[in-house]
mmCIF file with all atom_site columns, C-alpha atoms in Angstrom:
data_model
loop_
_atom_site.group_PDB
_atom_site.id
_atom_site.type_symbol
_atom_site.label_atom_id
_atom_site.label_alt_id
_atom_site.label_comp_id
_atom_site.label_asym_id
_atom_site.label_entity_id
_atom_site.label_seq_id
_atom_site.pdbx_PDB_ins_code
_atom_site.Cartn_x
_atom_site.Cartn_y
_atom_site.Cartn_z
_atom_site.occupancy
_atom_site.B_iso_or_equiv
_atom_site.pdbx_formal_charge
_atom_site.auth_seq_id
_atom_site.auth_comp_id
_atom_site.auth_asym_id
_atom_site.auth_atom_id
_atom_site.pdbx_PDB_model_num
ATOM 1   C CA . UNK A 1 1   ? 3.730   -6.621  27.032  1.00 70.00 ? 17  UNK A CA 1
ATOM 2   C CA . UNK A 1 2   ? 2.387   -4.815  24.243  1.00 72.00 ? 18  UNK A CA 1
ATOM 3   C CA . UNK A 1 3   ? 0.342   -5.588  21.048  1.00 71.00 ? 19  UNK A CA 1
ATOM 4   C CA . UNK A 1 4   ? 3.787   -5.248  18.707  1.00 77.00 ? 20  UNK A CA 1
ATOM 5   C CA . UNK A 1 5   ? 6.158   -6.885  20.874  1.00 84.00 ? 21  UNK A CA 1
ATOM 6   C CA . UNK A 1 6   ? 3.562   -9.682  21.560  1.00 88.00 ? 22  UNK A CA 1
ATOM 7   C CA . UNK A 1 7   ? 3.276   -10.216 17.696  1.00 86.00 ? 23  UNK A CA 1
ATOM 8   C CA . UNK A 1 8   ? 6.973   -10.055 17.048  1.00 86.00 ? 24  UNK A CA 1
ATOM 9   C CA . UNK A 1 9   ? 7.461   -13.011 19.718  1.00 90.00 ? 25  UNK A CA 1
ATOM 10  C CA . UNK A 1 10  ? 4.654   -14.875 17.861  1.00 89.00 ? 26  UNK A CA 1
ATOM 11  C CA . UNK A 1 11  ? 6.245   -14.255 14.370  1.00 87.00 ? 27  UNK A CA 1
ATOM 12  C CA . UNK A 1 12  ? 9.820   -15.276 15.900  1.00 89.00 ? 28  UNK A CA 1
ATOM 13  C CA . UNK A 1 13  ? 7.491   -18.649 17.231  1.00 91.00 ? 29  UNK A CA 1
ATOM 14  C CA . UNK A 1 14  ? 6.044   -19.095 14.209  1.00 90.00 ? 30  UNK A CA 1
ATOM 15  C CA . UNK A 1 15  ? 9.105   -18.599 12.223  1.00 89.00 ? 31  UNK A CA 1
ATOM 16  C CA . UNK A 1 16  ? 10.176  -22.301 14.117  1.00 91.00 ? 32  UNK A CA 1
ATOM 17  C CA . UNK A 1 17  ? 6.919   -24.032 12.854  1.00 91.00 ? 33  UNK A CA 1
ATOM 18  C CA . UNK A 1 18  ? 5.097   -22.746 16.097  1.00 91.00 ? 34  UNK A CA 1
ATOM 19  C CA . UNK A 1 19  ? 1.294   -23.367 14.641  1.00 93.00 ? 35  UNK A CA 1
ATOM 20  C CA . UNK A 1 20  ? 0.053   -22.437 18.345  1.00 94.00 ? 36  UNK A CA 1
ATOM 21  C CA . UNK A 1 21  ? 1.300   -18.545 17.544  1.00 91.00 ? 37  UNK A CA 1
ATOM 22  C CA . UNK A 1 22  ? -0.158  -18.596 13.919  1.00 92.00 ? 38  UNK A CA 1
ATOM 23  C CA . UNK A 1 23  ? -3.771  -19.010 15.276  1.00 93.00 ? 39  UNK A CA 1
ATOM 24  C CA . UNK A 1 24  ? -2.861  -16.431 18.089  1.00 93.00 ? 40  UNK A CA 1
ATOM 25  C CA . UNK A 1 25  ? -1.538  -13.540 15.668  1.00 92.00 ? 41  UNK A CA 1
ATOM 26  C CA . UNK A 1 26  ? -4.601  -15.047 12.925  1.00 93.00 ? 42  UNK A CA 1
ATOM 27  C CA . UNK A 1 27  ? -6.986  -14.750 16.240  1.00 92.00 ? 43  UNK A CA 1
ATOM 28  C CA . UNK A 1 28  ? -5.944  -11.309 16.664  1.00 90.00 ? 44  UNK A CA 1
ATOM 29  C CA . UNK A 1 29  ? -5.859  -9.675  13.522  1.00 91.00 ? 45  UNK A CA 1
ATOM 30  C CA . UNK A 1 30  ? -8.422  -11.254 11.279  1.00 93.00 ? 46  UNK A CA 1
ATOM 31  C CA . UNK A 1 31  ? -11.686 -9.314  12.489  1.00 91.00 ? 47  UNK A CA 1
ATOM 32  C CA . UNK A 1 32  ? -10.264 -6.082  12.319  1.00 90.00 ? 48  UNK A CA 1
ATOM 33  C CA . UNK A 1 33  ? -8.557  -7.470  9.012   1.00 91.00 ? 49  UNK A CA 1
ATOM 34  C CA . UNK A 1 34  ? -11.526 -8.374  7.268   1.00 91.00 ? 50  UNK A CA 1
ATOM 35  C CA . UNK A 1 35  ? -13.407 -4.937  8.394   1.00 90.00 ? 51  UNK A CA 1
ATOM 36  C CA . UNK A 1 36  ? -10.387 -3.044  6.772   1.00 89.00 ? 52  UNK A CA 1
ATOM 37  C CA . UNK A 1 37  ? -10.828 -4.873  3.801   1.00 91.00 ? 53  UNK A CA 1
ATOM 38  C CA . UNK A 1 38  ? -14.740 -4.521  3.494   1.00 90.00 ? 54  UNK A CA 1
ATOM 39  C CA . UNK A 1 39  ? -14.180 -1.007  3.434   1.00 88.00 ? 55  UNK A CA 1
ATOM 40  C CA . UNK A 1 40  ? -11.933 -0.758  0.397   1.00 86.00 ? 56  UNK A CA 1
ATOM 41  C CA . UNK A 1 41  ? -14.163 -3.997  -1.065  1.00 88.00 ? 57  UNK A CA 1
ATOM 42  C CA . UNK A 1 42  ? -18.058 -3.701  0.041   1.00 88.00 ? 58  UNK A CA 1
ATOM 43  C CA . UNK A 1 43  ? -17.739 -7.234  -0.307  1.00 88.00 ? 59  UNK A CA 1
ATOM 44  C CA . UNK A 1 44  ? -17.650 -9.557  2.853   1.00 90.00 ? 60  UNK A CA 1
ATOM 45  C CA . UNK A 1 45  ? -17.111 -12.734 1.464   1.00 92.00 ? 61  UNK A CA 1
ATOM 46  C CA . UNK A 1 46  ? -14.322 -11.157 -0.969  1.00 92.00 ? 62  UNK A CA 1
ATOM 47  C CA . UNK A 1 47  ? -12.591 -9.324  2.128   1.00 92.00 ? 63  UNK A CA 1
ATOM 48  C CA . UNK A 1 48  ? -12.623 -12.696 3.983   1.00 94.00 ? 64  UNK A CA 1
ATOM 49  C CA . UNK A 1 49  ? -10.372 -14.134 0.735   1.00 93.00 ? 65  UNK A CA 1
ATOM 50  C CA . UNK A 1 50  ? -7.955  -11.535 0.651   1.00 93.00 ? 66  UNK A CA 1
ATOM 51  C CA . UNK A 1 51  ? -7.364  -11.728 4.497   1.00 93.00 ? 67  UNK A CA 1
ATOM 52  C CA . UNK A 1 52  ? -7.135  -15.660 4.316   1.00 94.00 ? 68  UNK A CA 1
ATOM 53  C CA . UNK A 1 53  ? -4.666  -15.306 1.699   1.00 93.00 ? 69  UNK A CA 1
ATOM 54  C CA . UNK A 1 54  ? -2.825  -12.828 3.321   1.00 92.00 ? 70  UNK A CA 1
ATOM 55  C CA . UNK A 1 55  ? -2.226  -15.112 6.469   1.00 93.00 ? 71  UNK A CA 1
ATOM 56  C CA . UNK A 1 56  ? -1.726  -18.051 3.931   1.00 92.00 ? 72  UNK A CA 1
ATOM 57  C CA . UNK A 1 57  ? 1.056   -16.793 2.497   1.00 90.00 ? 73  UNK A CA 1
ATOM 58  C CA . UNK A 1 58  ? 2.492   -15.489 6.231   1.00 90.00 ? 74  UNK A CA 1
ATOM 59  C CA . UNK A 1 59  ? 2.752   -18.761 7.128   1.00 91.00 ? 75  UNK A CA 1
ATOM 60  C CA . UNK A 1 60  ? 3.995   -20.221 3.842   1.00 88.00 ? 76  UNK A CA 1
ATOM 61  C CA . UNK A 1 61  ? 7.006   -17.096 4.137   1.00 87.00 ? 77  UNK A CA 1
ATOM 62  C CA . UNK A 1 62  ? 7.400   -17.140 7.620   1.00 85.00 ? 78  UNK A CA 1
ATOM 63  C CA . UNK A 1 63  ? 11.051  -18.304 7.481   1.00 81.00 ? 79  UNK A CA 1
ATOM 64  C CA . UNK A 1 64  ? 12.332  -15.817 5.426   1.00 79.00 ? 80  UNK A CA 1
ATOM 65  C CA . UNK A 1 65  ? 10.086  -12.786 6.666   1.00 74.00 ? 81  UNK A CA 1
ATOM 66  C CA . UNK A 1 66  ? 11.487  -9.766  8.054   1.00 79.00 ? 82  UNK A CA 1
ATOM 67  C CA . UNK A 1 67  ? 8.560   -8.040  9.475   1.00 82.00 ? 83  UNK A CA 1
ATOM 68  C CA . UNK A 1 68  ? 9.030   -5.245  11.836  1.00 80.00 ? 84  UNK A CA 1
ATOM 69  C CA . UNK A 1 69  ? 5.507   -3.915  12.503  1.00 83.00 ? 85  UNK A CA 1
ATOM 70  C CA . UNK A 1 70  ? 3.179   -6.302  12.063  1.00 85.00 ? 86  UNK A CA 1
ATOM 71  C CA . UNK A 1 71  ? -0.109  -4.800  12.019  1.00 86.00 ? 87  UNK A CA 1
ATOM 72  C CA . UNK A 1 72  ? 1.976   -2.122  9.368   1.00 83.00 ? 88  UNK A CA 1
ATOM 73  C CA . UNK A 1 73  ? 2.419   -5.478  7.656   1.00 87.00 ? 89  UNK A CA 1
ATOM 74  C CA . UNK A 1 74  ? -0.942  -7.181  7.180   1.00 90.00 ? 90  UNK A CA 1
ATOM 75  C CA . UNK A 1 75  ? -2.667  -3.998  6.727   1.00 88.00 ? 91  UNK A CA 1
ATOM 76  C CA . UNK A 1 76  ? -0.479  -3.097  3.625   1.00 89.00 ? 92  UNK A CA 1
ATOM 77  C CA . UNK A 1 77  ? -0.576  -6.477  2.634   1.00 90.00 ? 93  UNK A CA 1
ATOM 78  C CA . UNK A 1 78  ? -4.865  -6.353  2.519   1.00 91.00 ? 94  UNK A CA 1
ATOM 79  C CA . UNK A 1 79  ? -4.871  -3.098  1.280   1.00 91.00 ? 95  UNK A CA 1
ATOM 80  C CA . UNK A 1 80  ? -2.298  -4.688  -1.398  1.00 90.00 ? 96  UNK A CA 1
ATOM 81  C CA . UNK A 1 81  ? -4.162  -7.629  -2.455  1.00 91.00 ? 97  UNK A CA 1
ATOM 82  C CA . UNK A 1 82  ? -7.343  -5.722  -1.878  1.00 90.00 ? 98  UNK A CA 1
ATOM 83  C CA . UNK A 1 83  ? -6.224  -2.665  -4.626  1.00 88.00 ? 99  UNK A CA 1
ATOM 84  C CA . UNK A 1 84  ? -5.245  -5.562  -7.130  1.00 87.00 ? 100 UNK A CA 1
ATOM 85  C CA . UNK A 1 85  ? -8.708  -7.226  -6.326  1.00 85.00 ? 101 UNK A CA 1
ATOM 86  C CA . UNK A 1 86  ? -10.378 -4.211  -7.584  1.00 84.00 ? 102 UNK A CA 1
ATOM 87  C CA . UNK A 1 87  ? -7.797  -3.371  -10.858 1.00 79.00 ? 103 UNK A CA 1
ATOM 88  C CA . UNK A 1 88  ? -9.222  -6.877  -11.871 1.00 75.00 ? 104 UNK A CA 1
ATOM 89  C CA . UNK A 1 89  ? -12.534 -5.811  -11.484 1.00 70.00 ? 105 UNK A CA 1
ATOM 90  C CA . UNK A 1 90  ? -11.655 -2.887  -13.568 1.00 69.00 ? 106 UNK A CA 1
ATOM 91  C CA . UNK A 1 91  ? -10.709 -5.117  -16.113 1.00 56.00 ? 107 UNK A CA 1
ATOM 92  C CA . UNK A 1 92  ? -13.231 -7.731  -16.461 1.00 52.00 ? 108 UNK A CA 1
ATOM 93  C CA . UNK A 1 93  ? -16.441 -5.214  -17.492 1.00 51.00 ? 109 UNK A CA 1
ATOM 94  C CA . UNK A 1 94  ? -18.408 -6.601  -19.846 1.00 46.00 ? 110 UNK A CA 1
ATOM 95  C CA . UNK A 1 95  ? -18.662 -5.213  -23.401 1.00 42.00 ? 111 UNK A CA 1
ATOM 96  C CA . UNK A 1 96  ? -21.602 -3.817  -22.808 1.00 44.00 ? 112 UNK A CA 1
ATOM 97  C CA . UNK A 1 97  ? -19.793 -1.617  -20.109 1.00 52.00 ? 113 UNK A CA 1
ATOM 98  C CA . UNK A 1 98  ? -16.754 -0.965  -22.413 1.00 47.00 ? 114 UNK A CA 1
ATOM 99  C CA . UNK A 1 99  ? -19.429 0.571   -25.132 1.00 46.00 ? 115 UNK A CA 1
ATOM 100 C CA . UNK A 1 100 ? -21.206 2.742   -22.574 1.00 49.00 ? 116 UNK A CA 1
ATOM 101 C CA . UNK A 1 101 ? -18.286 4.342   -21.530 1.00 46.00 ? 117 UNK A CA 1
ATOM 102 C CA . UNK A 1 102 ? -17.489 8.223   -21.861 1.00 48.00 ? 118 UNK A CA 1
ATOM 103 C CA . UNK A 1 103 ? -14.915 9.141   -24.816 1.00 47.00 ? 119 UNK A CA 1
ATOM 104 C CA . UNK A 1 104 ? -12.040 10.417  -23.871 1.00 44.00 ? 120 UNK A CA 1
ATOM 105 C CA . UNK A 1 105 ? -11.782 13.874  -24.979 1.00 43.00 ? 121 UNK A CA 1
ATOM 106 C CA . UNK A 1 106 ? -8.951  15.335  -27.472 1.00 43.00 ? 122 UNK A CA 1
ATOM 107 C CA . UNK A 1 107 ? -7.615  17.431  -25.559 1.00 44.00 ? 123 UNK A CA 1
ATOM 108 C CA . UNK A 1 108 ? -6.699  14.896  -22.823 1.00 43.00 ? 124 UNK A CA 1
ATOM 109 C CA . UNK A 1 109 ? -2.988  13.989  -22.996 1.00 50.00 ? 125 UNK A CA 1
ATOM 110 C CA . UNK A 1 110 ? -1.394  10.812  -21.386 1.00 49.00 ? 126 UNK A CA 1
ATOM 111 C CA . UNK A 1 111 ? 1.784   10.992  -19.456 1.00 56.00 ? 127 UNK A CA 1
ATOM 112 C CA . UNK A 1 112 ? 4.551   10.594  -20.643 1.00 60.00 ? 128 UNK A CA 1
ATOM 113 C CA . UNK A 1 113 ? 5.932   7.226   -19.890 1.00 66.00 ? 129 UNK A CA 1
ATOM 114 C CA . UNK A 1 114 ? 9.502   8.244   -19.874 1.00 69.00 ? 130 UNK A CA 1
ATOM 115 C CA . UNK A 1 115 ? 8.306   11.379  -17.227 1.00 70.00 ? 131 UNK A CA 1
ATOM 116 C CA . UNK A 1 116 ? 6.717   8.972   -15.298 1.00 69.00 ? 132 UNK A CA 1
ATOM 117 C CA . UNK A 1 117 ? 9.937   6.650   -14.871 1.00 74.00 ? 133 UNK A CA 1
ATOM 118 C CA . UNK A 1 118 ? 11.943  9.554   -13.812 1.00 78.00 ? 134 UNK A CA 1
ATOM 119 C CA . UNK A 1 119 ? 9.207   10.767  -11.106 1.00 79.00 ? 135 UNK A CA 1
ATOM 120 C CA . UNK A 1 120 ? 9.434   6.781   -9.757  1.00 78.00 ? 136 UNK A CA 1
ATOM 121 C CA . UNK A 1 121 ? 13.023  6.821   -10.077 1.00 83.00 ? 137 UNK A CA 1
ATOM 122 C CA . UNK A 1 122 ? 13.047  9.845   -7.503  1.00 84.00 ? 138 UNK A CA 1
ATOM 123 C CA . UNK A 1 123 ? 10.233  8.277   -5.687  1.00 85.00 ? 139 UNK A CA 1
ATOM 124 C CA . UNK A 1 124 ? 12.727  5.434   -5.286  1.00 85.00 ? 140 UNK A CA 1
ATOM 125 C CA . UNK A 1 125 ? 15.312  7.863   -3.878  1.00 90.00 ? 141 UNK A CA 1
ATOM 126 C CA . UNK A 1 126 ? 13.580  9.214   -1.342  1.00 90.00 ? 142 UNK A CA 1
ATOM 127 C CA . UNK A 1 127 ? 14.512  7.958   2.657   1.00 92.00 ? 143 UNK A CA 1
ATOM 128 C CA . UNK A 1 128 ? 12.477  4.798   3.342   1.00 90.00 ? 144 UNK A CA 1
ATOM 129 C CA . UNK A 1 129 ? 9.991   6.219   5.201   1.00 90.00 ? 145 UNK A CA 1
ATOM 130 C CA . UNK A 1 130 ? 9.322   9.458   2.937   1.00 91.00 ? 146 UNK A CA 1
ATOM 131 C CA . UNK A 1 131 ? 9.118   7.440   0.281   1.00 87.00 ? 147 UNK A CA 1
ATOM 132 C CA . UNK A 1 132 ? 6.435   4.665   1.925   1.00 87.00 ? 148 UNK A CA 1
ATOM 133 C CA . UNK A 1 133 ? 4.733   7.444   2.823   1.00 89.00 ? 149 UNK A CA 1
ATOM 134 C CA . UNK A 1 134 ? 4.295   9.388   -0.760  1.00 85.00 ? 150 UNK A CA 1
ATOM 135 C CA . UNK A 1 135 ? 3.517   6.021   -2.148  1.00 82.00 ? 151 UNK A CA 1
ATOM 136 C CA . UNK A 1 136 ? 0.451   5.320   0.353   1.00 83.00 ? 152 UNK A CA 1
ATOM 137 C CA . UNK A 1 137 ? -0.869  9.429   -0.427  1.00 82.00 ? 153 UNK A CA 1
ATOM 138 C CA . UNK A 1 138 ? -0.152  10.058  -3.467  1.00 78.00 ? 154 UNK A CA 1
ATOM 139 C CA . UNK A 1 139 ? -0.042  6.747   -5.651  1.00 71.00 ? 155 UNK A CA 1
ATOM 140 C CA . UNK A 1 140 ? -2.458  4.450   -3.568  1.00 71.00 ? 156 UNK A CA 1
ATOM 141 C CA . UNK A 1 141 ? -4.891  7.683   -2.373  1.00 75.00 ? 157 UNK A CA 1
ATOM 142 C CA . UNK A 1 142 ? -5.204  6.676   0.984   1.00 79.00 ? 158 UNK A CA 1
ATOM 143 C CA . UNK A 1 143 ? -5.463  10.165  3.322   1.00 85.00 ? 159 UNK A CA 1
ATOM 144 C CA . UNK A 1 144 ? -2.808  11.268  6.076   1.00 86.00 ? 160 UNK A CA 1
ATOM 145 C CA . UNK A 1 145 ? -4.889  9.910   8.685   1.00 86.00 ? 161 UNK A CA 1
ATOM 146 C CA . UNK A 1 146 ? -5.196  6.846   6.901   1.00 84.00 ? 162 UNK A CA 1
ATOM 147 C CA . UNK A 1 147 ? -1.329  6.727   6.190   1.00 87.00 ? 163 UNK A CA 1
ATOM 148 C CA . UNK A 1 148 ? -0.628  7.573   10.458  1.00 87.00 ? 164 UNK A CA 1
ATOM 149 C CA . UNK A 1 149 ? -2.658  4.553   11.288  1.00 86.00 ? 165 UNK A CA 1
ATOM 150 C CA . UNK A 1 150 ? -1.278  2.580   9.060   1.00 84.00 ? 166 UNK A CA 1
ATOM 151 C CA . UNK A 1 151 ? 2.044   3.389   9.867   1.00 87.00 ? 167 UNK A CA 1
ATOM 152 C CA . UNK A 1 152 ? 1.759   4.229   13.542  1.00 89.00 ? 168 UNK A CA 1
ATOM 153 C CA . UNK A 1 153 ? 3.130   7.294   13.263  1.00 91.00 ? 169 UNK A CA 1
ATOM 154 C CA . UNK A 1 154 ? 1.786   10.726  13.775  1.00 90.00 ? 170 UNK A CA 1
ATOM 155 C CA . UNK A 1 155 ? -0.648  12.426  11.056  1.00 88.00 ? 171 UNK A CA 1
ATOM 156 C CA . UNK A 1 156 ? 1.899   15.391  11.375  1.00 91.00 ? 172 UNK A CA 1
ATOM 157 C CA . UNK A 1 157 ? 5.009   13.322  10.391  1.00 90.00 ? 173 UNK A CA 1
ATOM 158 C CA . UNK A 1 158 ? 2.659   12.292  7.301   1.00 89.00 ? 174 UNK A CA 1
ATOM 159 C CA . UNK A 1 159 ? 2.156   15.871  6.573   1.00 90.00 ? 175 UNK A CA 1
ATOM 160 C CA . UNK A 1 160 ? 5.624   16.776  6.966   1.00 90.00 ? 176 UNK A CA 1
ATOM 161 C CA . UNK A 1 161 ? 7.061   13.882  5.112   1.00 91.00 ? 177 UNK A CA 1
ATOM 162 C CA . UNK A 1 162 ? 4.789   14.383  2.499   1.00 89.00 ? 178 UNK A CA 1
ATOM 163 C CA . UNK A 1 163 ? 5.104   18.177  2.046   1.00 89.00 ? 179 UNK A CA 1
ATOM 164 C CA . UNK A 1 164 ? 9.317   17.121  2.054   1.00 91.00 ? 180 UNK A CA 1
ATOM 165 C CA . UNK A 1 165 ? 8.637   14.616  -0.715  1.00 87.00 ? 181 UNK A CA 1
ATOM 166 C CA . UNK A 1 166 ? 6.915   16.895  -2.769  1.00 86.00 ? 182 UNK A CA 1
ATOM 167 C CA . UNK A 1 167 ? 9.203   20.041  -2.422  1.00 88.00 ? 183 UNK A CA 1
ATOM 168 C CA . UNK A 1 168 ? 12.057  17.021  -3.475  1.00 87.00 ? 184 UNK A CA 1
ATOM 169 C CA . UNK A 1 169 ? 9.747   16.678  -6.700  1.00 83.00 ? 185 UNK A CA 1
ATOM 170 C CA . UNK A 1 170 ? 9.168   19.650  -7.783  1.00 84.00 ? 186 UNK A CA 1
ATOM 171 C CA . UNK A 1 171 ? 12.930  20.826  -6.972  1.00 84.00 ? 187 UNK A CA 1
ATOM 172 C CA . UNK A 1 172 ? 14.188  17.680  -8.873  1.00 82.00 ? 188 UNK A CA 1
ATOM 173 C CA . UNK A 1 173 ? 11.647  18.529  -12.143 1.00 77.00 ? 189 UNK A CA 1
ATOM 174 C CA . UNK A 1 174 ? 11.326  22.093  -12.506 1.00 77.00 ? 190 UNK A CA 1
ATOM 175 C CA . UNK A 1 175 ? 15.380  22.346  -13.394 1.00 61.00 ? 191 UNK A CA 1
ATOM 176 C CA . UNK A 1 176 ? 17.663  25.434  -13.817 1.00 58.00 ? 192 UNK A CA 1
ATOM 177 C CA . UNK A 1 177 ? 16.243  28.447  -14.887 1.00 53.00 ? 193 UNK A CA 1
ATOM 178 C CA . UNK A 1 178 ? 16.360  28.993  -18.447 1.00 51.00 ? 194 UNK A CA 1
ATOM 179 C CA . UNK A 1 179 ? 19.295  31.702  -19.355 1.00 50.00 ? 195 UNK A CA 1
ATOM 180 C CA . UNK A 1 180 ? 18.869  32.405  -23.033 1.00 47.00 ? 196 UNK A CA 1
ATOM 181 C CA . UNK A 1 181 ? 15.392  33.675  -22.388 1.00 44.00 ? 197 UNK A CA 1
ATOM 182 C CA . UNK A 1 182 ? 16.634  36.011  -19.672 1.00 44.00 ? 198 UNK A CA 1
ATOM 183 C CA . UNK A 1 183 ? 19.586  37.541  -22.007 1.00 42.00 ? 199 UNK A CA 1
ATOM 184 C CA . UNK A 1 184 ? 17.444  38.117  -24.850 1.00 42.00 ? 200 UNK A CA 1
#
């Protein structure tokens, strides 16, 4: 049997109270778990949390979970927890920090917050899978190979999903031609 069918039997056992296939699926997953999440956190102890937490709230949620990949799953769900771990860092520098910072310069705009609904709007229109995928490369920054793994799908279908969601994006936002400039 393999890896993902052998977790989706545990999740359906766990999903009856089955503690026996939490500790086998928490067995399984939390080294390379907590390795995953060292990488985005350089912090062992921290990555430990987050993966904890992640398997705290599987089992709290396991009768109304609808996991299909489960390794796609708890790795989005680390890298998840582990993104908002560091936005809080972000946050709590110390005044100090806030002072030694770089101005911004003039010239620097900031997007347009009704732009940037319409881009997530189309974002939000994309096929499932296109649209999990643009969301992991191009909002979260993680790289196609990163993305494949994570997905278990091929780095070319990342490529080619990506390069689709993009040609969608520019299509969508770059509108008709402009007549009265052609005409005179």
């Amino acid at each position: 049997m393999s890896t993902s069918s052998r977790d989706r039997v545990l999740l359906k056992r766990m999903a009856r109270g089955d503690e026996q296939a939490f500790e086998l699926l928490f067995r399984t997953w939390y080294g390379p778990l907590v390795v995953f999440a060292y990488r985005w956190l350089h912090d062992k102890m921290e990555a430990e949390n987050i993966v904890q937490g992640v398997f705290i709230k599987l089992w709290e949620k396991r009768k109304i979970q609808r996991i299909k990949e489960v390794r796609s799953y708890l790795m989005v769900a680390v890298r998840n927890r582990c993104m908002n771990q560091l936005n809080r860092q972000k946050h709590h520098l110390s005044l100090d920090e806030r002072w030694s910072l770089p101005d911004s310069s003039e010239d620097e705009e900031l997007p347009d917050p009704e732009l940037l609904e319409k881009v997530y709007q189309a974002i939000d229109r994309m096929p499932p899978q296109r649209q999990k995928i643009f969301r992991l490369g191009r909002l979260e920054g993680l790289k196609y190979k990163e993305i494949a793994a994570l997905l278990n799908i091929s780095p070319k279908t990342v490529e080619v999903q990506m390069s689709k969601g993009l040609r969608y994006l520019r299509e969508l936002f770059a509108g008709p031609p402009c007549k009265k400039e052609a005409s005179g």
